[in-house]
Structures are given as C-alpha cells and as structure tokens.
Coordinates of N, CA and C in Angstrom, one line a residue:
Chain A
X525 N 1.0 -1.2 -0.1 CA -0.1 0.2 0.0 C 1.0 1.2 0.0
X526 N 0.6 2.2 -1.0 CA 1.2 3.5 -1.0 C 1.1 4.1 0.0
X527 N 1.9 4.7 0.6 CA 1.7 5.8 2.1 C 3.1 6.1 2.6
X528 N 2.7 6.8 3.6 CA 3.7 7.9 3.8 C 3.6 8.0 5.8
X529 N 4.6 7.2 6.3 CA 4.4 6.9 7.7 C 5.3 7.6 8.7
X530 N 4.4 8.0 9.7 CA 5.4 8.9 11.1 C 5.4 8.4 12.2
X531 N 6.6 8.5 12.7 CA 6.7 8.4 14.2 C 7.2 8.8 15.1
X532 N 6.9 9.5 16.4 CA 5.7 8.2 16.7 C 4.4 9.3 16.4
X533 N 3.3 8.8 16.5 CA 2.0 9.9 16.5 C 1.8 10.7 17.5
X534 N 1.9 10.3 18.9 CA 2.0 11.6 19.7 C 3.3 11.2 20.7
X535 N 3.6 12.6 21.1 CA 4.8 12.7 21.9 C 4.5 14.0 22.9
X536 N 5.0 13.8 24.2 CA 4.8 14.7 25.1 C 6.3 14.4 25.6
X537 N 6.9 16.1 25.6 CA 8.0 16.0 26.1 C 8.8 17.3 26.6
X538 N 9.8 17.8 27.1 CA 10.0 18.6 28.2 C 10.9 19.6 27.4
X539 N 11.2 21.0 27.6 CA 11.8 21.8 27.0 C 13.2 21.3 26.8
X540 N 13.7 21.7 25.7 CA 15.1 21.3 25.7 C 15.8 20.0 25.3
X541 N 14.8 18.9 25.3 CA 15.5 17.8 25.1 C 15.1 17.1 23.9
X542 N 16.1 17.0 23.1 CA 16.2 16.6 21.7 C 15.6 15.5 21.0
X543 N 14.5 16.0 20.3 CA 13.8 14.7 19.6 C 13.6 14.5 18.1
X544 N 13.5 13.5 17.4 CA 13.5 13.1 16.0 C 12.2 12.9 15.8
X545 N 11.6 13.2 14.6 CA 10.2 12.8 14.5 C 10.6 12.1 13.0
X546 N 10.4 11.1 13.1 CA 10.8 10.4 11.7 C 9.4 10.2 11.0
X547 N 9.7 10.0 9.5 CA 8.8 9.9 8.2 C 9.7 9.3 7.1
X548 N 8.7 8.4 6.6 CA 8.9 7.6 5.3 C 8.4 7.2 4.5
X549 N 8.3 7.6 3.1 CA 7.3 7.1 1.9 C 8.0 5.9 1.0
X550 N 6.9 5.2 0.7 CA 7.3 4.0 0.1 C 7.0 4.3 -1.4
X551 N 7.0 5.3 -2.2 CA 6.6 5.6 -3.4 C 7.5 6.3 -4.4
X552 N 8.5 6.1 -3.5 CA 9.9 6.5 -4.6 C 9.6 8.2 -5.2
X553 N 8.8 8.8 -4.1 CA 8.8 10.1 -4.3 C 10.0 11.1 -4.5
X554 N 10.4 11.5 -5.2 CA 11.2 13.0 -5.1 C 11.2 13.9 -4.2
X555 N 10.1 14.5 -4.2 CA 9.9 15.7 -3.2 C 9.4 15.5 -1.8
X556 N 9.7 15.8 -0.7 CA 9.1 15.4 0.8 C 8.9 16.6 1.6
X557 N 8.0 17.2 2.3 CA 8.1 17.8 3.4 C 7.6 17.7 4.2
X558 N 7.7 19.1 5.2 CA 7.1 18.9 7.0 C 6.4 20.2 7.2
X559 N 5.1 20.0 7.4 CA 4.4 20.8 7.8 C 3.8 20.8 9.3
X560 N 3.6 22.3 9.8 CA 2.8 21.9 11.0 C 1.7 22.9 11.3
X561 N 0.8 22.4 11.7 CA -0.9 23.0 11.7 C -1.1 23.4 13.1
X562 N -1.6 24.8 13.3 CA -1.9 25.0 14.4 C -3.5 25.9 14.5
X563 N -4.5 26.4 14.8 CA -5.4 26.5 15.0 C -5.8 28.1 14.3
X564 N -6.4 28.6 13.6 CA -6.5 29.6 13.1 C -5.1 29.8 12.3
X565 N -4.3 29.2 11.7 CA -3.0 29.7 11.0 C -2.7 28.7 9.6
X566 N -3.2 27.2 10.0 CA -3.3 26.7 9.1 C -2.2 25.6 8.8
X567 N -2.0 25.4 7.8 CA -0.7 24.5 7.5 C 0.4 25.6 7.1
X568 N 1.5 25.3 7.7 CA 2.6 25.9 7.2 C 3.9 25.3 7.2
X569 N 4.6 25.5 6.1 CA 5.9 24.3 5.6 C 6.9 25.1 6.4
X570 N 7.8 23.7 7.0 CA 8.4 23.7 7.6 C 10.1 24.1 6.8
X571 N 10.2 22.7 6.3 CA 11.0 22.6 5.3 C 10.7 21.5 4.2
X572 N 11.0 21.7 3.2 CA 11.1 20.8 2.1 C 12.3 20.3 1.8
X573 N 12.5 18.8 0.8 CA 13.2 18.6 -0.2 C 12.9 18.0 -1.3
X574 N 14.0 18.4 -2.3 CA 13.4 18.2 -3.4 C 14.2 16.6 -3.9
X575 N 15.0 16.3 -3.4 CA 15.7 15.0 -4.1 C 17.1 14.6 -2.6
X576 N 17.7 13.5 -2.7 CA 18.4 13.3 -1.5 C 19.9 14.5 -1.6
X577 N 19.7 14.7 -0.3 CA 20.8 16.1 0.0 C 20.5 17.4 -0.2
X578 N 19.4 17.5 -0.7 CA 18.6 18.8 -1.1 C 17.6 19.1 -0.5
X579 N 17.8 20.0 0.5 CA 17.2 20.4 1.4 C 16.6 22.1 0.8
X580 N 15.6 22.8 1.3 CA 15.4 24.1 1.4 C 14.3 24.4 2.7
X581 N 14.4 25.8 3.1 CA 13.4 26.0 4.2 C 11.9 26.3 3.7
X582 N 11.0 26.2 4.5 CA 9.8 26.7 4.5 C 9.5 28.0 4.9
X583 N 8.4 28.3 5.2 CA 7.8 29.7 5.4 C 8.2 29.7 7.3
X584 N 8.5 28.1 7.9 CA 8.5 28.9 9.3 C 9.8 27.6 9.7
X585 N 10.9 27.9 9.4 CA 11.7 26.7 9.6 C 12.5 26.7 11.0
X586 N 12.4 27.9 11.9 CA 13.1 28.2 12.8 C 13.0 27.7 13.5
X587 N 14.2 26.6 14.8 CA 14.1 25.8 15.5 C 13.9 23.9 14.9
X588 N 14.1 23.9 13.6 CA 14.0 22.8 12.9 C 15.3 22.3 12.5
X589 N 15.1 21.4 11.9 CA 16.8 20.9 11.1 C 15.7 19.6 10.5
X590 N 16.7 19.0 9.4 CA 16.1 18.3 8.4 C 17.5 17.6 7.8
X591 N 17.0 16.8 7.6 CA 18.5 15.6 6.7 C 17.4 14.3 5.8
X592 N 18.1 14.6 4.1 CA 17.4 13.5 3.5 C 18.6 12.8 2.6
X593 N 19.5 11.8 3.5 CA 20.0 10.9 3.3 C 19.7 10.1 2.5
X594 N 18.8 9.2 2.5 CA 18.1 8.0 1.5 C 16.8 9.0 1.1
X595 N 16.0 8.1 -0.3 CA 14.8 9.1 -1.2 C 14.0 8.7 -0.1
X596 N 13.5 7.5 0.7 CA 12.6 7.3 1.3 C 12.4 7.9 2.5
X597 N 13.4 8.6 3.2 CA 13.0 8.8 5.0 C 13.8 10.7 4.6
X598 N 13.2 11.2 5.8 CA 12.9 12.7 5.6 C 12.8 12.9 7.6
X599 N 13.7 13.0 8.2 CA 13.2 13.2 9.4 C 13.5 14.4 10.0
X600 N 12.4 14.7 11.2 CA 12.5 16.0 11.5 C 13.0 16.3 12.9
X601 N 13.8 17.1 13.1 CA 15.0 17.3 14.7 C 14.8 18.5 15.0
X602 N 14.1 18.4 16.3 CA 14.1 19.6 17.2 C 15.2 19.3 18.2
X603 N 16.1 20.5 18.0 CA 17.2 20.3 18.8 C 16.9 20.6 20.3
X604 N 16.0 21.5 20.7 CA 16.0 22.7 21.9 C 14.6 22.6 21.9
X605 N 13.8 21.8 21.9 CA 12.3 22.1 21.7 C 11.6 22.8 22.6
X606 N 10.7 24.0 21.9 CA 10.4 24.7 23.7 C 8.7 24.7 23.6
X607 N 8.0 25.3 24.4 CA 6.3 25.2 24.3 C 6.1 25.6 22.9
X608 N 6.3 27.2 22.2 CA 6.0 27.2 21.2 C 6.0 26.8 19.6
X609 N 6.8 25.3 20.1 CA 6.5 24.1 18.9 C 5.3 22.9 19.1
X610 N 5.0 23.2 20.3 CA 3.6 22.3 20.4 C 3.1 22.1 19.5
X611 N 2.7 21.7 18.7 CA 1.9 21.3 17.4 C 1.8 19.9 16.9
X612 N 0.6 20.2 15.8 CA 0.3 19.0 15.1 C 1.3 19.0 13.9
X613 N 2.2 18.0 13.7 CA 3.2 18.4 12.5 C 2.7 17.1 11.5
X614 N 3.0 17.5 10.1 CA 2.4 16.7 9.4 C 3.6 16.1 8.2
X615 N 4.1 15.0 7.9 CA 5.1 15.0 6.6 C 4.2 14.7 5.3
X616 N 4.4 15.0 4.2 CA 4.3 15.0 2.9 C 5.1 14.5 1.9
X617 N 4.7 13.8 0.8 CA 5.9 13.4 -0.1 C 5.1 13.7 -1.4
X618 N 5.4 14.2 -2.9 CA 5.1 14.2 -3.7 C 6.3 13.7 -5.1
X619 N 5.5 13.3 -6.0 CA 6.5 13.2 -7.4 C 6.7 14.5 -8.1
X620 N 7.8 14.5 -8.7 CA 8.3 15.5 -9.6 C 7.6 15.1 -10.8
X621 N 7.8 16.3 -11.6 CA 7.3 16.2 -13.4 C 6.3 17.4 -13.6
X622 N 6.2 18.0 -14.7 CA 5.3 18.6 -15.5 C 4.2 18.7 -15.2
X623 N 4.1 17.3 -15.8 CA 2.5 16.5 -16.5 C 1.4 16.4 -14.8
X624 N 2.5 15.9 -13.9 CA 1.3 15.9 -13.1 C 0.5 17.1 -11.8
X625 N -0.1 16.3 -11.1 CA -1.2 17.1 -10.0 C -0.2 17.8 -9.1
X626 N 1.1 17.6 -9.1 CA 1.5 17.4 -7.5 C 0.8 17.4 -6.6
X627 N 0.0 16.3 -6.8 CA -0.7 16.1 -5.3 C 0.4 15.7 -4.1
X628 N 0.1 16.0 -3.3 CA 0.9 16.0 -1.9 C 0.4 14.5 -1.1
X629 N 1.1 13.6 -0.5 CA 0.6 12.6 0.1 C 1.0 12.6 1.3
X630 N -0.1 12.5 2.7 CA 0.5 13.5 4.1 C 0.4 12.1 4.7
X631 N 1.0 12.2 5.6 CA 1.2 11.1 6.7 C 0.2 11.2 8.1
X632 N 0.0 10.7 8.5 CA -1.0 10.5 9.5 C -1.1 11.5 10.8
X633 N 0.1 12.2 10.5 CA 0.4 13.4 11.5 C 0.6 12.7 13.3
X634 N 1.9 14.0 13.8 CA 2.7 13.7 14.9 C 2.2 14.9 15.9
X635 N 1.3 14.2 16.7 CA 1.2 15.3 18.1 C 2.1 15.3 18.8
X636 N 2.6 16.9 18.7 CA 3.9 16.6 19.9 C 3.3 18.0 20.7
X637 N 3.5 17.5 22.1 CA 3.7 18.6 23.2 C 4.5 18.8 24.4
X638 N 5.0 19.9 24.1 CA 6.3 20.7 24.8 C 6.2 21.3 26.1
X639 N 6.5 20.7 26.7 CA 6.1 21.3 28.4 C 7.1 22.1 28.9
Chain B
X1021 N 5.4 39.6 -0.4 CA 5.1 38.1 -0.3 C 3.9 37.6 -0.5
X1022 N 3.5 36.2 -0.8 CA 2.3 35.5 -1.6 C 1.9 35.2 -0.3
X1023 N 0.4 35.3 -0.5 CA -0.5 34.8 0.8 C -1.7 34.4 -0.3
X1024 N -1.9 33.1 0.8 CA -3.1 32.7 0.3 C -4.3 32.6 1.4
X1025 N -5.5 33.4 0.9 CA -6.4 33.6 2.2 C -7.6 33.0 1.8
X1026 N -8.1 32.3 2.9 CA -9.9 31.5 2.5 C -10.4 32.2 3.6
X1027 N -11.6 33.6 3.1 CA -12.1 34.1 3.7 C -13.0 33.3 4.9
X1028 N -13.2 32.5 4.5 CA -14.4 31.6 5.4 C -14.0 30.9 6.5
X1029 N -14.0 31.0 7.6 CA -13.5 30.2 8.8 C -14.7 28.8 8.5
X1030 N -15.8 29.2 8.7 CA -16.7 28.0 8.5 C -17.7 28.6 7.4
X1031 N -18.2 27.1 7.2 CA -19.7 27.5 6.2 C -20.8 26.3 6.7
X1032 N -22.0 26.8 6.9 CA -22.7 26.0 7.1 C -23.9 25.6 6.0
X1033 N -24.1 24.6 5.7 CA -25.4 24.4 4.2 C -26.2 23.3 4.8
X1034 N -27.4 23.2 3.9 CA -28.9 22.2 4.1 C -28.1 21.1 2.9
X1035 N -28.0 19.7 3.6 CA -27.7 18.6 2.6 C -28.9 19.0 0.9
X1036 N -27.9 18.4 0.0 CA -28.8 18.7 -1.3 C -28.1 20.1 -2.1
X1037 N -27.7 21.4 -1.1 CA -27.6 22.4 -1.8 C -25.8 22.5 -2.1
X1038 N -25.6 23.6 -2.8 CA -24.3 23.9 -3.2 C -23.4 24.6 -2.2
X1039 N -22.3 23.8 -1.9 CA -21.1 24.4 -0.9 C -20.6 25.2 -2.3
X1040 N -20.4 26.6 -1.6 CA -19.1 27.0 -2.5 C -18.4 27.8 -1.4
X1041 N -16.7 27.6 -1.9 CA -15.6 28.2 -0.4 C -14.7 29.0 -1.4
X1042 N -14.2 29.6 -1.1 CA -13.2 30.9 -2.2 C -11.7 30.7 -1.4
X1043 N -10.9 30.9 -2.2 CA -9.9 31.1 -1.9 C -9.1 32.1 -2.8
X1044 N -8.5 33.2 -2.1 CA -7.8 34.3 -2.7 C -6.9 34.5 -2.8
X1045 N -6.0 35.3 -3.6 CA -4.4 35.2 -3.4 C -4.0 36.8 -3.9
X1046 N -2.9 37.0 -3.4 CA -1.9 38.2 -3.3 C -1.1 38.4 -4.6
X1047 N -0.9 39.2 -5.2 CA 0.5 39.7 -5.9 C 0.3 38.9 -7.0
X1048 N 1.3 37.6 -7.6 CA 1.0 37.5 -9.3 C 0.3 36.0 -8.7
X1049 N -0.2 35.9 -9.7 CA -1.1 34.6 -10.2 C -0.9 33.3 -9.6
X1050 N -0.9 32.6 -9.1 CA -0.1 31.1 -8.9 C -0.4 30.1 -10.0
X1051 N 0.5 29.8 -10.6 CA 0.4 29.1 -12.1 C -0.7 27.8 -11.5
X1052 N -0.6 27.0 -10.3 CA -0.8 26.3 -9.9 C -2.0 26.3 -8.4
X1053 N -2.9 25.7 -8.4 CA -3.8 26.0 -7.0 C -4.3 24.5 -7.1
X1054 N -4.0 23.9 -5.9 CA -4.6 22.6 -5.6 C -5.5 22.7 -4.3
X1055 N -6.7 22.2 -4.1 CA -7.6 22.3 -3.3 C -7.5 20.4 -2.5
X1056 N -7.6 20.2 -1.3 CA -7.6 19.4 -0.3 C -8.7 19.3 0.5
X1057 N -8.9 18.0 0.9 CA -9.9 18.0 2.4 C -9.0 17.4 3.6
X1058 N -9.5 17.7 4.3 CA -8.7 16.9 6.0 C -10.3 16.9 7.2
X1059 N -9.9 15.4 7.1 CA -11.1 15.2 8.1 C -10.2 15.4 9.7
X1060 N -10.8 16.0 10.7 CA -10.5 15.5 12.2 C -9.6 15.0 12.2
X1061 N -8.3 14.8 12.4 CA -7.5 13.8 13.4 C -6.4 13.1 12.1
X1062 N -6.9 13.6 11.0 CA -5.6 13.0 9.4 C -5.6 14.2 9.0
X1063 N -4.5 13.3 7.8 CA -3.9 14.4 7.0 C -4.3 14.8 6.1
X1064 N -4.4 15.9 5.2 CA -5.0 16.2 4.3 C -5.1 15.0 3.3
X1065 N -5.9 15.1 2.3 CA -6.5 14.3 0.9 C -6.3 15.2 -0.2
X1066 N -5.7 15.1 -1.2 CA -5.6 15.8 -2.8 C -6.6 15.7 -2.8
X1067 N -7.4 16.9 -3.8 CA -8.5 16.6 -4.4 C -8.7 16.9 -6.0
X1068 N -8.2 18.3 -6.1 CA -8.0 18.7 -7.3 C -7.0 20.2 -8.0
X1069 N -6.6 19.7 -8.8 CA -5.4 20.8 -9.3 C -6.4 21.6 -10.7
X1070 N -6.0 22.7 -10.1 CA -6.7 24.0 -11.5 C -5.3 24.8 -11.8
X1071 N -5.0 24.6 -13.2 CA -3.8 25.3 -13.7 C -3.9 26.6 -14.0
X1072 N -3.3 27.8 -13.7 CA -3.6 29.2 -14.3 C -4.6 29.2 -15.7
X1073 N -4.2 28.1 -16.6 CA -4.9 28.6 -17.8 C -6.0 27.7 -18.3
X1074 N -6.2 27.3 -17.1 CA -7.9 26.2 -17.5 C -8.9 27.3 -16.2
X1075 N -9.8 27.6 -16.8 CA -11.0 28.3 -16.0 C -11.6 27.3 -15.4
X1076 N -12.0 26.0 -15.2 CA -12.7 25.4 -14.4 C -12.1 23.7 -14.5
X1077 N -12.2 22.9 -13.8 CA -12.0 21.5 -13.7 C -13.1 21.1 -12.6
X1078 N -13.4 19.8 -13.2 CA -14.6 19.0 -12.4 C -14.0 17.4 -12.4
X1079 N -14.5 17.4 -10.8 CA -14.4 16.0 -10.7 C -15.3 15.6 -10.1
X1080 N -16.4 14.7 -10.7 CA -17.5 14.0 -10.0 C -18.6 15.6 -9.3
X1081 N -18.9 15.3 -8.0 CA -19.4 16.1 -7.6 C -18.6 17.7 -7.3
X1082 N -17.5 17.5 -7.8 CA -16.7 18.9 -7.2 C -16.4 19.5 -8.6
X1083 N -16.3 21.1 -8.5 CA -15.8 21.4 -9.4 C -15.2 23.0 -8.8
X1084 N -13.6 23.3 -9.7 CA -13.2 24.5 -9.3 C -12.9 25.3 -10.4
X1085 N -13.0 26.6 -10.1 CA -12.7 27.4 -10.9 C -11.9 28.5 -10.7
X1086 N -10.9 29.3 -11.6 CA -9.8 30.0 -11.4 C -10.1 31.4 -12.1
X1087 N -9.9 32.2 -11.6 CA -10.3 33.4 -12.3 C -8.7 34.2 -12.3
X1088 N -8.3 34.5 -12.9 CA -7.1 35.6 -12.7 C -7.1 37.0 -12.6
X1089 N -8.4 37.3 -12.8 CA -8.4 38.7 -12.9 C -9.0 39.1 -11.1
X1090 N -9.8 38.4 -11.1 CA -10.7 38.4 -9.1 C -9.2 37.7 -8.6
X1091 N -8.1 37.4 -8.9 CA -7.3 36.5 -8.2 C -7.8 35.3 -7.1
X1092 N -9.0 34.6 -7.5 CA -10.0 34.2 -6.7 C -9.8 32.7 -7.2
X1093 N -9.9 31.5 -6.5 CA -10.6 30.5 -7.0 C -11.9 30.0 -6.1
X1094 N -12.7 29.5 -6.9 CA -13.8 28.5 -6.2 C -14.0 27.6 -6.1
X1095 N -14.4 26.8 -5.0 CA -14.6 25.3 -5.5 C -15.8 25.2 -4.9
X1096 N -16.7 24.1 -5.5 CA -18.0 23.9 -5.2 C -18.2 22.5 -5.3
X1097 N -19.1 22.4 -4.3 CA -19.7 20.7 -4.0 C -21.3 21.1 -4.3
X1098 N -21.2 20.3 -5.3 CA -23.0 20.3 -5.6 C -23.5 19.1 -4.5
X1099 N -25.1 19.0 -4.4 CA -25.8 17.9 -4.2 C -24.7 17.7 -2.8
X1100 N -24.7 18.6 -2.0 CA -24.2 18.0 -0.7 C -24.8 17.3 0.3
X1101 N -23.8 16.6 0.9 CA -24.0 15.5 1.6 C -23.2 15.8 3.1
X1102 N -24.0 15.4 4.5 CA -23.3 16.0 5.7 C -21.9 14.6 5.2
X1103 N -21.7 13.7 4.6 CA -20.2 12.9 4.7 C -19.4 13.9 3.9
X1104 N -19.7 15.1 3.4 CA -18.8 16.0 2.6 C -18.1 17.1 3.9
X1105 N -18.9 16.9 5.1 CA -18.5 17.8 5.7 C -16.8 17.7 6.4
X1106 N -16.6 18.6 6.7 CA -14.8 18.7 6.3 C -14.4 19.9 6.1
X1107 N -12.7 20.3 6.4 CA -12.1 21.3 6.3 C -11.6 21.0 4.7
X1108 N -11.3 22.4 4.3 CA -11.1 22.2 3.2 C -9.7 23.2 3.0
X1109 N -8.8 22.8 2.3 CA -7.6 23.9 2.2 C -7.6 23.9 0.8
X1110 N -6.7 25.3 0.1 CA -6.5 25.5 -0.8 C -5.0 25.5 -0.5
X1111 N -4.0 25.1 -2.0 CA -2.7 25.6 -1.7 C -2.0 26.2 -3.2
X1112 N -1.2 27.1 -3.2 CA -0.5 27.4 -4.2 C 0.9 26.5 -4.3
X1113 N 1.2 25.9 -5.5 CA 2.3 25.5 -5.9 C 3.2 26.3 -6.5
X1114 N 4.3 26.4 -5.5 CA 5.3 27.3 -6.5 C 5.8 26.4 -7.5
X1115 N 6.7 27.5 -8.7 CA 7.0 26.7 -9.4 C 8.7 27.4 -9.6
X1116 N 9.6 26.6 -10.4 CA 10.9 26.9 -10.3 C 10.8 27.8 -11.5
X1117 N 12.1 28.1 -11.8 CA 12.7 28.4 -13.2 C 12.4 27.8 -14.7
X1118 N 12.2 26.7 -14.4 CA 12.2 25.7 -15.2 C 10.3 25.1 -15.3
X1119 N 9.8 26.1 -14.9 CA 8.3 25.9 -14.8 C 8.2 24.5 -14.1
X1120 N 8.7 23.7 -13.4 CA 8.4 22.8 -12.9 C 8.2 22.9 -11.4
X1121 N 7.7 22.2 -10.4 CA 7.5 22.4 -9.2 C 8.8 22.1 -8.4
X1122 N 9.0 22.8 -7.1 CA 10.4 22.4 -6.5 C 10.0 21.8 -5.0
X1123 N 8.7 21.9 -5.1 CA 7.9 21.2 -3.7 C 7.7 22.1 -2.9
X1124 N 7.7 23.3 -3.2 CA 7.4 24.2 -2.2 C 5.6 24.7 -2.5
X1125 N 4.7 24.6 -1.4 CA 3.5 24.8 -1.3 C 2.9 25.4 -0.4
X1126 N 2.5 26.7 -0.5 CA 1.4 27.2 0.5 C 0.3 27.2 0.2
X1127 N -0.3 27.1 2.1 CA -1.5 26.5 2.1 C -2.2 27.6 2.8
X1128 N -3.6 28.1 2.6 CA -4.5 28.8 3.2 C -4.6 27.9 4.7
X1129 N -5.7 29.0 5.4 CA -6.0 28.4 6.8 C -7.2 27.2 6.5
X1130 N -7.6 27.0 5.6 CA -9.1 26.0 5.5 C -10.3 26.6 5.8
X1131 N -11.3 26.4 5.5 CA -12.6 26.2 5.5 C -13.4 25.1 6.2
X1132 N -14.2 25.7 7.4 CA -14.9 23.8 7.8 C -16.1 24.0 6.8
X1133 N -16.5 23.2 6.5 CA -17.8 22.8 5.9 C -18.7 21.7 6.9
X1134 N -19.8 22.0 7.3 CA -20.4 21.4 7.6 C -22.0 21.5 7.0
X1135 N -22.1 20.2 6.2 CA -23.3 19.9 6.1 C -24.9 19.1 6.8
X1136 N -25.7 19.9 6.9 CA -26.7 19.3 7.8 C -27.7 18.8 7.5
X1137 N -28.1 17.8 7.6 CA -29.4 16.9 7.3 C -30.3 17.6 7.0

C-alpha cells in the first residue's frame, strides 16, 4: 500500500530535550516536506526536500532541522524544543514532473506537546 | 510576499445544496492551485489541481474555477451530503525557473464545511 508513515504519532516532551520525528514514504517520491498545523494559522511548511541531500527552508524553519540521506526518509529534528513548537506535524511526499498534479501525500500526523 | 487566504473560517449549509468555498491570493497569479480535504485528526487528502490557463476543472460533484482577474479560486460541491463535512484547504504550488514544481506549497487557513441533514 502506498503510504507515508510517521513516528511517533503522539509525543509529550520537556523543553530542551532533543527529539526526532521520523517520516518514510514507499512511493519513490522525489519531494518530501514537513508542515506544522496550528489553529487559526493553517498548514505551514517547515522544510522541504527536492531529492537526496537537497533541502530548503519553508515558511517557518526556525528551531527545526532536517536531513535527506535516503530518498524514502525525511526526519524532522528539534534540537532544543520549546513550548511554542507544540503543534500537529505532518510529513508529505509528492512526485516530480510537469504533467502531474503535484499531489501531496500526507502522513497521519504527529501530535507534539512540549512542556 | 505571496498570500493565500480562505476568507470563510466556517460554512454551514443544508444537505442537497451547493457549497461554495473561496480561495484568494495576492500579488502574482499562482500557476497552480490545489484543493485538499482534511478530516479531523487526519492528514489532508488531495482533491483537485487547477492550472492558471484553465478556467474550470471538474471531478464528480466537485468543481473548481480559477479567475485570474479576481485573483480567486472557487471550489464547489454540488448536491452536498453530510459526509462532505470536513475542512477544505487550498494551496498554491510554487514553480521554479524551469516551470516545474520544486516542492514548495503555501496553504490557506482552511474552511470548515458542515453539511446539515
């Protein structure tokens, strides 16, 4: 089954304790992204990646790191989480190409609480 | 900077009516606009894409229009059903110099649609 998986689905942590949220896709997609979703602010892109070793900042990259060492994986790293990073996080992937719909396939989400 | 705005936070309609949701954008016209559906606690699901040079796109009961003069896209659900109740998001697809996407999307805040039986 074509899918994007994220782990963990729920995470409660404390300020300053480094954490990683994993994301994996099995569709051989070139593009992958991380978003955060907050009430009233909608979905905001944190980082995106066009392929292995190619990443760029989205609209809200501060406080986050990413890496793309393999095509299928795109982990999101919070080196020193703060309470304002409490949010619902989504990973997404899509295929490159001009004839396609650029449809983003989203993972199930990770609800992160930083106390 | 580019902005995508969905003016209505919530829309309530009766079953059987047509729901119309609005997506407005500022500055230059996005070449591609997408519409997604999101159910509570789940990731968004892609519905339709409309290109700048397309006036209208249809898929079953869904219709999307693109008006570059008004800088607006309208999303219609005809013969709406309670199962259509969800949050609907529009998104602008950014294109690179070669005219292809490089993976950057900008989403609107979403409109919560409730269809009453």
